[in-house]
């Protein structure tokens, strides 16, 4: 093995000590950069995908809002039409002047062309008389002589429509809106000889309508007829047919195969706009809905395309379709992955169309808008950004390795020079020593030693130490932030649970009387169903309770305030306890308003006070009746004797006879007082309420006929009750029937119904009489209160006492001029 010179040893050692850390650092940096590049690509893809999804969802929300505005516009048009004279000139003018631009394809399959046309909004306008016969009808802008009796669904355009019967029974100002109605277009009808919907120019088009109808009344409130607007389905198609998520944004007709298209569905899940017309809900030749596409659809139906699409039945295609329908009914928008019937995987954004007229009032949703984007197209922006990151990373990595290579060459060169500088002086000393040994004592050597290498090592160590210390500080800070976040979340959840479960409505207000938040109890009291409606003016939140708003608004500047507020709604008296508190130590940060519903508590307290008054009044009445009864008997006997002695004076006899009649009436009043004060105990036994009602009605049937009162009965064959006093209940019902007849002196109608309810029986007696003013409803069960010119005013009080002794209750609902309804509820448990 050859021996290395000292110069080479120093050179190799220096190069090794210098290049080895550099190579290790480069390898570690490469791996770290590769990890960072992967994380950066993943973050970029996630962020861009999220942005694309939000953009797609926002577009769906905007389209849904446009449809909502469009439907409201049609309702306004219907109101305007109802104000016009029902003549041909007005209706033809209305049809001609209500148009909207449509963009469609025409020509042939081989030579298609685009066309834009200002088309009529309404396919049909009609005015229908109260008897259901059309008085006036405009179809496609022309006056029609075919006037039909649409009260019979078989005479309507689509054989089964019931818009007339649904609209004529609506109150004034209300609107009926139908679902989409039209003949179903099969796959063969649309495609013809074409391969796909994008090439089918000559095929059949879907023609349908959405009916908007409202009743028209005279100044006297009499029904004059029904106005009908039939929206042309093409104008609904305009909202979705041209949408594409590509850079084009709008096209005359989308590509179904790519999945880049939009469609609309109604609140029942039926598709109502779609590039494939056979997916749209439609009727068969008999006017019945064609069944939706499902797992049980026959091969023949699938091949012919007689398979309209309903999202509720489409879980076998992709489980997210029913989820989209349910989310829209819940008023939520979002983005989901789905696969369409053609097998295209796509991202689908959806948004609800809020609308609350006609059959859509229950959910407040007309339907939904969906916008689909092919998965590959949806991710294209993110993938392009990721590819750019990858190219930048490769360029950076290549440049880094080039720099490392150049640095290595430089290190070798510097190492060579440094080793030469280290061994050079030693060689010089050796040469000088040899020269001195030869006798040359005046030999001089020049030696210089560089210190740059030591300075470089010191600087590198300082840098590495500082980087390590900074990393440790960041890790400690991150751990502290995570703990703080968990504690804040736990505290927030705790406070939210308390606020949502407390039995008091809580609203937070800013200094501008703006509601910033409210809990579930407050939403219930204020009848606010939309949970997204957080911030709103206090006046809007208390729109239905103006009395409360006035009290709160007047005391907003008081530091702390509390008050009880009573108000009346629909004949029912409500009581609330209100309180205002500062939101913080000072009032500058807002206020807290609490609302506690004390209605039930106050009602129970009033009922107990009434029972106490009745008991005291009964005892007082019994005492007075006993004290008055005996003297009356004596006076009556004396007057009777005096009457017999006045045979020679007829005029005096008539006066005594009138006095005897008044005493007899006074004795009747005393007897009623005694009956009221000392009602006997109930003789409870099982009985049939239906038989009791029929017997009681038989007793007054002749009086009904004499007074021209028409009786309507809805009494089951048998209604058994385990504990009832038959005689006393008959007395209570007779009192109510007598009051009903007194309220209808010139005749009228009387409805008597009974039914079994949960844990008891209910009985309702409703008349068409004059009704009871709202300010007197709370007094009718008080003893001696009467609105008649005669009577004791004890009938309803006795009825209330009899029902209460059975453990039941009596409720009354009345509107002046519209009649009165008494509701009796008898619990199965019997006597209280």
Short mmCIF file of N, CA and C in Angstrom, two decimals, residues 277-431:
data_model
loop_
_atom_site.label_atom_id
_atom_site.label_comp_id
_atom_site.label_asym_id
_atom_site.label_seq_id
_atom_site.Cartn_x
_atom_site.Cartn_y
_atom_site.Cartn_z
N UNK A 277 -85.45 15.54 -21.91
CA UNK A 277 -86.86 15.84 -21.65
C UNK A 277 -87.57 14.65 -21.02
N UNK A 278 -87.11 13.41 -21.28
CA UNK A 278 -87.80 12.27 -20.70
C UNK A 278 -87.54 12.12 -19.19
N UNK A 279 -86.62 12.92 -18.66
CA UNK A 279 -86.41 12.94 -17.21
C UNK A 279 -87.40 13.85 -16.50
N UNK A 280 -88.15 14.72 -17.24
CA UNK A 280 -89.05 15.71 -16.65
C UNK A 280 -90.38 15.06 -16.33
N UNK A 281 -90.94 15.42 -15.19
CA UNK A 281 -92.24 14.88 -14.78
C UNK A 281 -93.28 15.17 -15.85
N UNK A 282 -94.15 14.20 -16.08
CA UNK A 282 -95.16 14.38 -17.12
C UNK A 282 -96.30 13.40 -16.93
N UNK A 283 -97.36 13.60 -17.72
CA UNK A 283 -98.57 12.81 -17.63
C UNK A 283 -98.68 11.87 -18.82
N UNK A 284 -99.35 10.73 -18.59
CA UNK A 284 -99.64 9.84 -19.71
C UNK A 284 -100.90 10.31 -20.42
N UNK A 285 -101.37 9.54 -21.39
CA UNK A 285 -102.50 9.99 -22.21
C UNK A 285 -103.79 10.11 -21.40
N UNK A 286 -103.85 9.44 -20.23
CA UNK A 286 -105.05 9.52 -19.38
C UNK A 286 -104.95 10.62 -18.34
N UNK A 287 -103.84 11.39 -18.37
CA UNK A 287 -103.69 12.49 -17.42
C UNK A 287 -103.10 12.09 -16.09
N UNK A 288 -102.51 10.88 -16.00
CA UNK A 288 -101.90 10.42 -14.75
C UNK A 288 -100.38 10.55 -14.84
N UNK A 289 -99.74 10.83 -13.68
CA UNK A 289 -98.28 10.96 -13.65
C UNK A 289 -97.62 9.65 -14.09
N UNK A 290 -96.63 9.76 -14.98
CA UNK A 290 -95.84 8.59 -15.36
C UNK A 290 -94.96 8.21 -14.16
N UNK A 291 -94.93 6.93 -13.76
CA UNK A 291 -94.14 6.53 -12.58
C UNK A 291 -92.67 6.88 -12.75
N UNK A 292 -91.96 7.22 -11.63
CA UNK A 292 -90.56 7.61 -11.73
C UNK A 292 -89.64 6.41 -11.98
N UNK A 293 -88.46 6.71 -12.46
CA UNK A 293 -87.42 5.71 -12.68
C UNK A 293 -87.00 5.14 -11.33
N UNK A 294 -87.06 3.81 -11.17
CA UNK A 294 -86.69 3.18 -9.91
C UNK A 294 -86.09 1.81 -10.19
N UNK A 295 -85.70 1.14 -9.10
CA UNK A 295 -85.10 -0.20 -9.26
C UNK A 295 -86.09 -1.18 -9.88
N UNK A 296 -87.38 -0.92 -9.70
CA UNK A 296 -88.40 -1.85 -10.20
C UNK A 296 -88.89 -1.48 -11.60
N UNK A 297 -88.32 -0.43 -12.23
CA UNK A 297 -88.75 -0.06 -13.58
C UNK A 297 -88.45 -1.19 -14.55
N UNK A 298 -89.39 -1.43 -15.45
CA UNK A 298 -89.23 -2.53 -16.42
C UNK A 298 -88.19 -2.15 -17.48
N UNK A 299 -87.61 -3.19 -18.09
CA UNK A 299 -86.63 -2.95 -19.16
C UNK A 299 -87.28 -2.24 -20.34
N UNK A 300 -88.55 -2.55 -20.59
CA UNK A 300 -89.26 -1.91 -21.69
C UNK A 300 -89.40 -0.40 -21.44
N UNK A 301 -89.75 -0.02 -20.21
CA UNK A 301 -89.89 1.39 -19.88
C UNK A 301 -88.55 2.11 -19.98
N UNK A 302 -87.48 1.44 -19.53
CA UNK A 302 -86.15 2.06 -19.58
C UNK A 302 -85.73 2.25 -21.03
N UNK A 303 -85.97 1.25 -21.87
CA UNK A 303 -85.56 1.33 -23.27
C UNK A 303 -86.32 2.42 -24.01
N UNK A 304 -87.64 2.57 -23.71
CA UNK A 304 -88.45 3.56 -24.41
C UNK A 304 -88.29 4.96 -23.81
N UNK A 305 -87.68 5.05 -22.63
CA UNK A 305 -87.49 6.35 -22.01
C UNK A 305 -88.72 6.88 -21.32
N UNK A 306 -89.65 6.03 -20.93
CA UNK A 306 -90.82 6.45 -20.16
C UNK A 306 -90.50 6.39 -18.67
N UNK A 307 -89.48 7.13 -18.28
CA UNK A 307 -88.97 7.03 -16.90
C UNK A 307 -88.59 8.43 -16.40
N UNK A 308 -89.57 9.28 -16.07
CA UNK A 308 -89.21 10.57 -15.47
C UNK A 308 -88.42 10.35 -14.18
N UNK A 309 -87.68 11.36 -13.80
CA UNK A 309 -86.70 11.23 -12.72
C UNK A 309 -87.22 11.92 -11.46
N UNK A 310 -87.19 11.19 -10.34
CA UNK A 310 -87.55 11.74 -9.03
C UNK A 310 -86.40 11.46 -8.07
N UNK A 311 -85.82 12.52 -7.48
CA UNK A 311 -84.63 12.37 -6.63
C UNK A 311 -84.88 11.45 -5.45
N UNK A 312 -86.13 11.43 -4.96
CA UNK A 312 -86.43 10.58 -3.79
C UNK A 312 -86.28 9.10 -4.13
N UNK A 313 -86.47 8.75 -5.42
CA UNK A 313 -86.41 7.34 -5.82
C UNK A 313 -85.07 6.97 -6.44
N UNK A 314 -84.07 7.89 -6.41
CA UNK A 314 -82.84 7.69 -7.17
C UNK A 314 -81.67 7.23 -6.32
N UNK A 315 -81.92 6.72 -5.12
CA UNK A 315 -80.80 6.29 -4.28
C UNK A 315 -80.07 5.10 -4.90
N UNK A 316 -80.74 4.31 -5.75
CA UNK A 316 -80.06 3.17 -6.37
C UNK A 316 -79.06 3.63 -7.43
N UNK A 317 -79.21 4.88 -7.92
CA UNK A 317 -78.21 5.43 -8.84
C UNK A 317 -77.07 6.04 -8.06
N UNK A 318 -77.38 6.83 -7.08
CA UNK A 318 -76.38 7.37 -6.15
C UNK A 318 -77.11 7.81 -4.88
N UNK A 319 -76.60 7.42 -3.70
CA UNK A 319 -77.33 7.73 -2.46
C UNK A 319 -77.42 9.21 -2.15
N UNK A 320 -76.64 10.06 -2.83
CA UNK A 320 -76.68 11.48 -2.51
C UNK A 320 -77.86 12.21 -3.15
N UNK A 321 -78.54 11.59 -4.13
CA UNK A 321 -79.68 12.27 -4.74
C UNK A 321 -80.80 12.52 -3.73
N UNK A 322 -81.27 11.50 -2.96
CA UNK A 322 -82.27 11.79 -1.93
C UNK A 322 -81.76 12.78 -0.88
N UNK A 323 -80.45 12.72 -0.60
CA UNK A 323 -79.88 13.65 0.38
C UNK A 323 -79.99 15.09 -0.12
N UNK A 324 -79.78 15.31 -1.42
CA UNK A 324 -79.94 16.65 -2.00
C UNK A 324 -81.37 17.13 -1.82
N UNK A 325 -82.35 16.24 -2.09
CA UNK A 325 -83.77 16.62 -1.96
C UNK A 325 -84.09 16.99 -0.52
N UNK A 326 -83.66 16.18 0.45
CA UNK A 326 -83.95 16.47 1.85
C UNK A 326 -83.28 17.77 2.31
N UNK A 327 -82.03 18.01 1.86
CA UNK A 327 -81.34 19.23 2.25
C UNK A 327 -82.07 20.46 1.72
N UNK A 328 -82.54 20.39 0.49
CA UNK A 328 -83.26 21.53 -0.11
C UNK A 328 -84.56 21.78 0.64
N UNK A 329 -85.29 20.70 0.99
CA UNK A 329 -86.53 20.90 1.77
C UNK A 329 -86.23 21.53 3.12
N UNK A 330 -85.03 21.26 3.66
CA UNK A 330 -84.64 21.87 4.92
C UNK A 330 -84.08 23.27 4.76
N UNK A 331 -84.07 23.79 3.52
CA UNK A 331 -83.59 25.15 3.28
C UNK A 331 -82.09 25.28 3.25
N UNK A 332 -81.37 24.16 2.97
CA UNK A 332 -79.90 24.19 2.99
C UNK A 332 -79.36 24.04 1.59
N UNK A 333 -78.24 24.72 1.32
CA UNK A 333 -77.50 24.55 0.07
C UNK A 333 -76.22 23.79 0.37
N UNK A 334 -75.53 23.34 -0.67
CA UNK A 334 -74.30 22.59 -0.45
C UNK A 334 -73.75 22.02 -1.74
N UNK A 335 -72.74 21.14 -1.58
CA UNK A 335 -72.07 20.49 -2.72
C UNK A 335 -71.87 19.03 -2.37
N UNK A 336 -72.20 18.11 -3.31
CA UNK A 336 -72.05 16.67 -3.10
C UNK A 336 -71.51 16.01 -4.37
N UNK A 337 -70.89 14.82 -4.19
CA UNK A 337 -70.47 14.01 -5.32
C UNK A 337 -71.62 13.11 -5.72
N UNK A 338 -71.90 13.02 -7.03
CA UNK A 338 -72.94 12.12 -7.52
C UNK A 338 -72.50 11.49 -8.83
N UNK A 339 -73.28 10.51 -9.28
CA UNK A 339 -73.09 9.88 -10.59
C UNK A 339 -74.43 9.91 -11.30
N UNK A 340 -74.48 10.48 -12.52
CA UNK A 340 -75.76 10.55 -13.20
C UNK A 340 -76.09 9.23 -13.88
N UNK A 341 -77.29 9.17 -14.53
CA UNK A 341 -77.73 7.92 -15.15
C UNK A 341 -76.77 7.49 -16.24
N UNK A 342 -76.14 8.45 -16.91
CA UNK A 342 -75.21 8.12 -17.97
C UNK A 342 -73.87 7.63 -17.47
N UNK A 343 -73.67 7.61 -16.15
CA UNK A 343 -72.42 7.09 -15.59
C UNK A 343 -71.36 8.14 -15.39
N UNK A 344 -71.65 9.41 -15.62
CA UNK A 344 -70.65 10.46 -15.45
C UNK A 344 -70.53 10.84 -13.98
N UNK A 345 -69.30 10.78 -13.44
CA UNK A 345 -69.06 11.23 -12.09
C UNK A 345 -68.90 12.74 -12.10
N UNK A 346 -69.62 13.41 -11.17
CA UNK A 346 -69.58 14.86 -11.19
C UNK A 346 -69.77 15.40 -9.78
N UNK A 347 -69.41 16.67 -9.65
CA UNK A 347 -69.63 17.43 -8.44
C UNK A 347 -70.91 18.24 -8.66
N UNK A 348 -71.86 18.15 -7.72
CA UNK A 348 -73.15 18.81 -7.91
C UNK A 348 -73.42 19.78 -6.77
N UNK A 349 -73.55 21.07 -7.13
CA UNK A 349 -73.94 22.09 -6.16
C UNK A 349 -75.45 22.25 -6.21
N UNK A 350 -76.06 22.51 -5.05
CA UNK A 350 -77.51 22.63 -5.01
C UNK A 350 -77.91 23.76 -4.06
N UNK A 351 -79.09 24.33 -4.32
CA UNK A 351 -79.60 25.42 -3.49
C UNK A 351 -81.12 25.41 -3.55
N UNK A 352 -81.79 25.77 -2.43
CA UNK A 352 -83.26 25.76 -2.41
C UNK A 352 -83.85 27.01 -3.05
N UNK A 353 -85.03 26.84 -3.68
CA UNK A 353 -85.81 27.97 -4.19
C UNK A 353 -86.91 28.24 -3.17
N UNK A 354 -86.77 29.32 -2.41
CA UNK A 354 -87.74 29.61 -1.35
C UNK A 354 -89.02 30.21 -1.96
N UNK A 355 -90.16 29.58 -1.63
CA UNK A 355 -91.45 30.00 -2.17
C UNK A 355 -92.53 29.35 -1.32
N UNK A 356 -93.54 30.11 -0.89
CA UNK A 356 -94.49 29.58 0.10
C UNK A 356 -95.95 29.74 -0.31
N UNK A 357 -96.24 29.66 -1.63
CA UNK A 357 -97.62 29.75 -2.08
C UNK A 357 -98.11 28.39 -2.52
N UNK A 358 -99.44 28.19 -2.45
CA UNK A 358 -100.03 26.94 -2.93
C UNK A 358 -99.52 25.73 -2.17
N UNK A 359 -99.24 24.62 -2.90
CA UNK A 359 -98.80 23.39 -2.22
C UNK A 359 -97.39 23.51 -1.65
N UNK A 360 -96.72 24.63 -1.89
CA UNK A 360 -95.36 24.82 -1.40
C UNK A 360 -95.32 25.51 -0.04
N UNK A 361 -96.48 25.85 0.52
CA UNK A 361 -96.51 26.60 1.77
C UNK A 361 -96.02 25.77 2.95
N UNK A 362 -96.24 24.44 2.91
CA UNK A 362 -95.88 23.61 4.06
C UNK A 362 -94.39 23.64 4.34
N UNK A 363 -93.56 23.54 3.27
CA UNK A 363 -92.10 23.54 3.45
C UNK A 363 -91.49 24.90 3.17
N UNK A 364 -92.26 25.81 2.50
CA UNK A 364 -91.69 27.09 2.13
C UNK A 364 -90.66 26.99 1.02
N UNK A 365 -90.63 25.87 0.29
CA UNK A 365 -89.63 25.64 -0.75
C UNK A 365 -90.35 25.20 -2.02
N UNK A 366 -90.10 25.90 -3.15
CA UNK A 366 -90.64 25.52 -4.45
C UNK A 366 -89.93 24.28 -4.98
N UNK A 367 -88.64 24.22 -4.74
CA UNK A 367 -87.82 23.12 -5.23
C UNK A 367 -86.36 23.49 -5.09
N UNK A 368 -85.54 23.00 -6.02
CA UNK A 368 -84.12 23.26 -5.91
C UNK A 368 -83.45 23.41 -7.27
N UNK A 369 -82.30 24.09 -7.26
CA UNK A 369 -81.44 24.24 -8.44
C UNK A 369 -80.18 23.41 -8.21
N UNK A 370 -79.78 22.62 -9.19
CA UNK A 370 -78.51 21.91 -9.11
C UNK A 370 -77.66 22.29 -10.31
N UNK A 371 -76.36 22.46 -10.08
CA UNK A 371 -75.39 22.72 -11.15
C UNK A 371 -74.30 21.66 -11.02
N UNK A 372 -74.13 20.86 -12.06
CA UNK A 372 -73.15 19.77 -12.03
C UNK A 372 -71.91 20.11 -12.82
N UNK A 373 -70.77 19.62 -12.36
CA UNK A 373 -69.50 19.79 -13.07
C UNK A 373 -68.79 18.44 -13.08
N UNK A 374 -68.30 18.06 -14.24
CA UNK A 374 -67.57 16.81 -14.37
C UNK A 374 -66.37 16.83 -13.42
N UNK A 375 -66.12 15.71 -12.75
CA UNK A 375 -65.06 15.65 -11.74
C UNK A 375 -63.73 16.10 -12.32
N UNK A 376 -63.41 15.65 -13.54
CA UNK A 376 -62.14 16.01 -14.15
C UNK A 376 -62.07 17.51 -14.39
N UNK A 377 -63.16 18.09 -14.88
CA UNK A 377 -63.19 19.53 -15.11
C UNK A 377 -63.16 20.28 -13.78
N UNK A 378 -63.87 19.76 -12.78
CA UNK A 378 -63.93 20.43 -11.48
C UNK A 378 -62.53 20.54 -10.87
N UNK A 379 -61.73 19.47 -11.02
CA UNK A 379 -60.39 19.46 -10.42
C UNK A 379 -59.33 20.03 -11.35
N UNK A 380 -59.70 20.47 -12.56
CA UNK A 380 -58.69 20.86 -13.54
C UNK A 380 -57.86 22.04 -13.05
N UNK A 381 -58.51 23.04 -12.44
CA UNK A 381 -57.76 24.20 -11.96
C UNK A 381 -56.77 23.80 -10.88
N UNK A 382 -57.25 22.97 -9.93
CA UNK A 382 -56.37 22.53 -8.85
C UNK A 382 -55.23 21.67 -9.39
N UNK A 383 -55.52 20.78 -10.34
CA UNK A 383 -54.47 19.93 -10.91
C UNK A 383 -53.47 20.75 -11.70
N UNK A 384 -53.96 21.79 -12.41
CA UNK A 384 -53.04 22.66 -13.14
C UNK A 384 -52.11 23.39 -12.18
N UNK A 385 -52.70 23.89 -11.06
CA UNK A 385 -51.86 24.57 -10.07
C UNK A 385 -50.85 23.60 -9.45
N UNK A 386 -51.31 22.35 -9.19
CA UNK A 386 -50.39 21.36 -8.62
C UNK A 386 -49.26 21.03 -9.59
N UNK A 387 -49.58 20.96 -10.89
CA UNK A 387 -48.55 20.68 -11.88
C UNK A 387 -47.54 21.82 -11.94
N UNK A 388 -48.02 23.07 -11.86
CA UNK A 388 -47.10 24.22 -11.84
C UNK A 388 -46.19 24.16 -10.62
N UNK A 389 -46.78 23.76 -9.46
CA UNK A 389 -45.95 23.63 -8.26
C UNK A 389 -44.89 22.55 -8.46
N UNK A 390 -45.31 21.43 -9.08
CA UNK A 390 -44.34 20.34 -9.31
C UNK A 390 -43.20 20.78 -10.23
N UNK A 391 -43.53 21.54 -11.30
CA UNK A 391 -42.50 22.01 -12.22
C UNK A 391 -41.56 22.99 -11.53
N UNK A 392 -42.15 23.88 -10.71
CA UNK A 392 -41.30 24.82 -9.96
C UNK A 392 -40.39 24.08 -9.00
N UNK A 393 -40.96 23.03 -8.37
CA UNK A 393 -40.14 22.24 -7.45
C UNK A 393 -39.00 21.55 -8.18
N UNK A 394 -39.27 20.96 -9.35
CA UNK A 394 -38.24 20.29 -10.13
C UNK A 394 -37.16 21.28 -10.56
N UNK A 395 -37.62 22.48 -10.99
CA UNK A 395 -36.63 23.49 -11.41
C UNK A 395 -35.78 23.91 -10.22
N UNK A 396 -36.45 24.09 -9.07
CA UNK A 396 -35.69 24.47 -7.88
C UNK A 396 -34.70 23.38 -7.49
N UNK A 397 -35.17 22.11 -7.54
CA UNK A 397 -34.29 21.00 -7.15
C UNK A 397 -33.11 20.88 -8.10
N UNK A 398 -33.37 21.04 -9.41
CA UNK A 398 -32.25 20.99 -10.38
C UNK A 398 -31.27 22.10 -10.11
N UNK A 399 -31.77 23.31 -9.90
CA UNK A 399 -30.87 24.43 -9.61
C UNK A 399 -30.09 24.21 -8.32
N UNK A 400 -30.79 23.58 -7.31
CA UNK A 400 -30.09 23.33 -6.04
C UNK A 400 -28.93 22.35 -6.23
N UNK A 401 -29.19 21.27 -7.02
CA UNK A 401 -28.10 20.30 -7.24
C UNK A 401 -26.96 20.91 -8.06
N UNK A 402 -27.28 21.78 -9.01
CA UNK A 402 -26.23 22.48 -9.76
C UNK A 402 -25.40 23.33 -8.83
N UNK A 403 -26.09 24.05 -7.92
CA UNK A 403 -25.37 24.88 -6.97
C UNK A 403 -24.50 24.04 -6.04
N UNK A 404 -25.05 22.85 -5.63
CA UNK A 404 -24.26 21.97 -4.75
C UNK A 404 -23.01 21.46 -5.49
N UNK A 405 -23.22 21.12 -6.79
CA UNK A 405 -22.05 20.65 -7.57
C UNK A 405 -20.99 21.72 -7.69
N UNK A 406 -21.43 22.95 -8.00
CA UNK A 406 -20.46 24.05 -8.11
C UNK A 406 -19.78 24.29 -6.77
N UNK A 407 -20.59 24.19 -5.69
CA UNK A 407 -20.01 24.38 -4.35
C UNK A 407 -18.97 23.30 -4.05
N UNK A 408 -19.26 22.04 -4.46
CA UNK A 408 -18.30 20.96 -4.23
C UNK A 408 -16.98 21.20 -4.94
N UNK A 409 -17.06 21.64 -6.20
CA UNK A 409 -15.83 21.95 -6.94
C UNK A 409 -15.05 23.07 -6.26
N UNK A 410 -15.82 24.07 -5.81
CA UNK A 410 -15.16 25.18 -5.13
C UNK A 410 -14.51 24.72 -3.83
N UNK A 411 -15.24 23.80 -3.10
CA UNK A 411 -14.66 23.28 -1.85
C UNK A 411 -13.35 22.52 -2.12
N UNK A 412 -13.34 21.71 -3.20
CA UNK A 412 -12.12 20.95 -3.53
C UNK A 412 -10.97 21.90 -3.84
N UNK A 413 -11.35 22.94 -4.61
CA UNK A 413 -10.30 23.89 -4.95
C UNK A 413 -9.77 24.59 -3.71
N UNK A 414 -10.73 25.04 -2.84
CA UNK A 414 -10.30 25.75 -1.62
C UNK A 414 -9.54 24.81 -0.71
N UNK A 415 -10.00 23.54 -0.63
CA UNK A 415 -9.28 22.57 0.22
C UNK A 415 -7.84 22.36 -0.27
N UNK A 416 -7.76 22.30 -1.59
CA UNK A 416 -6.40 22.12 -2.14
C UNK A 416 -5.52 23.30 -1.76
N UNK A 417 -6.09 24.52 -1.89
CA UNK A 417 -5.29 25.70 -1.57
C UNK A 417 -4.96 25.77 -0.09
N UNK A 418 -5.97 25.42 0.78
CA UNK A 418 -5.73 25.47 2.21
C UNK A 418 -4.69 24.44 2.65
N UNK A 419 -4.82 23.22 2.11
CA UNK A 419 -3.83 22.19 2.48
C UNK A 419 -2.43 22.56 2.00
N UNK A 420 -2.42 23.20 0.85
CA UNK A 420 -1.12 23.66 0.36
C UNK A 420 -0.55 24.74 1.28
N UNK A 421 -1.44 25.63 1.75
CA UNK A 421 -0.97 26.69 2.64
C UNK A 421 -0.52 26.13 3.99
N UNK A 422 -1.19 24.98 4.42
CA UNK A 422 -0.78 24.39 5.70
C UNK A 422 0.54 23.64 5.56
N UNK A 423 0.70 22.83 4.52
CA UNK A 423 1.93 22.02 4.34
C UNK A 423 3.07 22.84 3.74
N UNK A 424 2.70 23.93 3.06
CA UNK A 424 3.75 24.77 2.43
C UNK A 424 4.73 25.32 3.45
N UNK A 425 4.21 25.95 4.56
CA UNK A 425 5.17 26.46 5.55
C UNK A 425 6.07 25.36 6.16
N UNK A 426 5.48 24.14 6.36
CA UNK A 426 6.30 23.06 6.90
C UNK A 426 7.43 22.70 5.92
N UNK A 427 7.10 22.65 4.65
CA UNK A 427 8.13 22.36 3.63
C UNK A 427 9.19 23.46 3.60
N UNK A 428 8.67 24.68 3.77
CA UNK A 428 9.62 25.80 3.78
C UNK A 428 10.56 25.70 4.98
N UNK A 429 10.00 25.35 6.15
CA UNK A 429 10.84 25.20 7.34
C UNK A 429 11.87 24.07 7.16
N UNK A 430 11.39 22.95 6.57
CA UNK A 430 12.32 21.82 6.35
C UNK A 430 13.45 22.25 5.42
N UNK A 431 13.07 22.96 4.35
CA UNK A 431 14.10 23.41 3.40
C UNK A 431 15.07 24.38 4.08
#
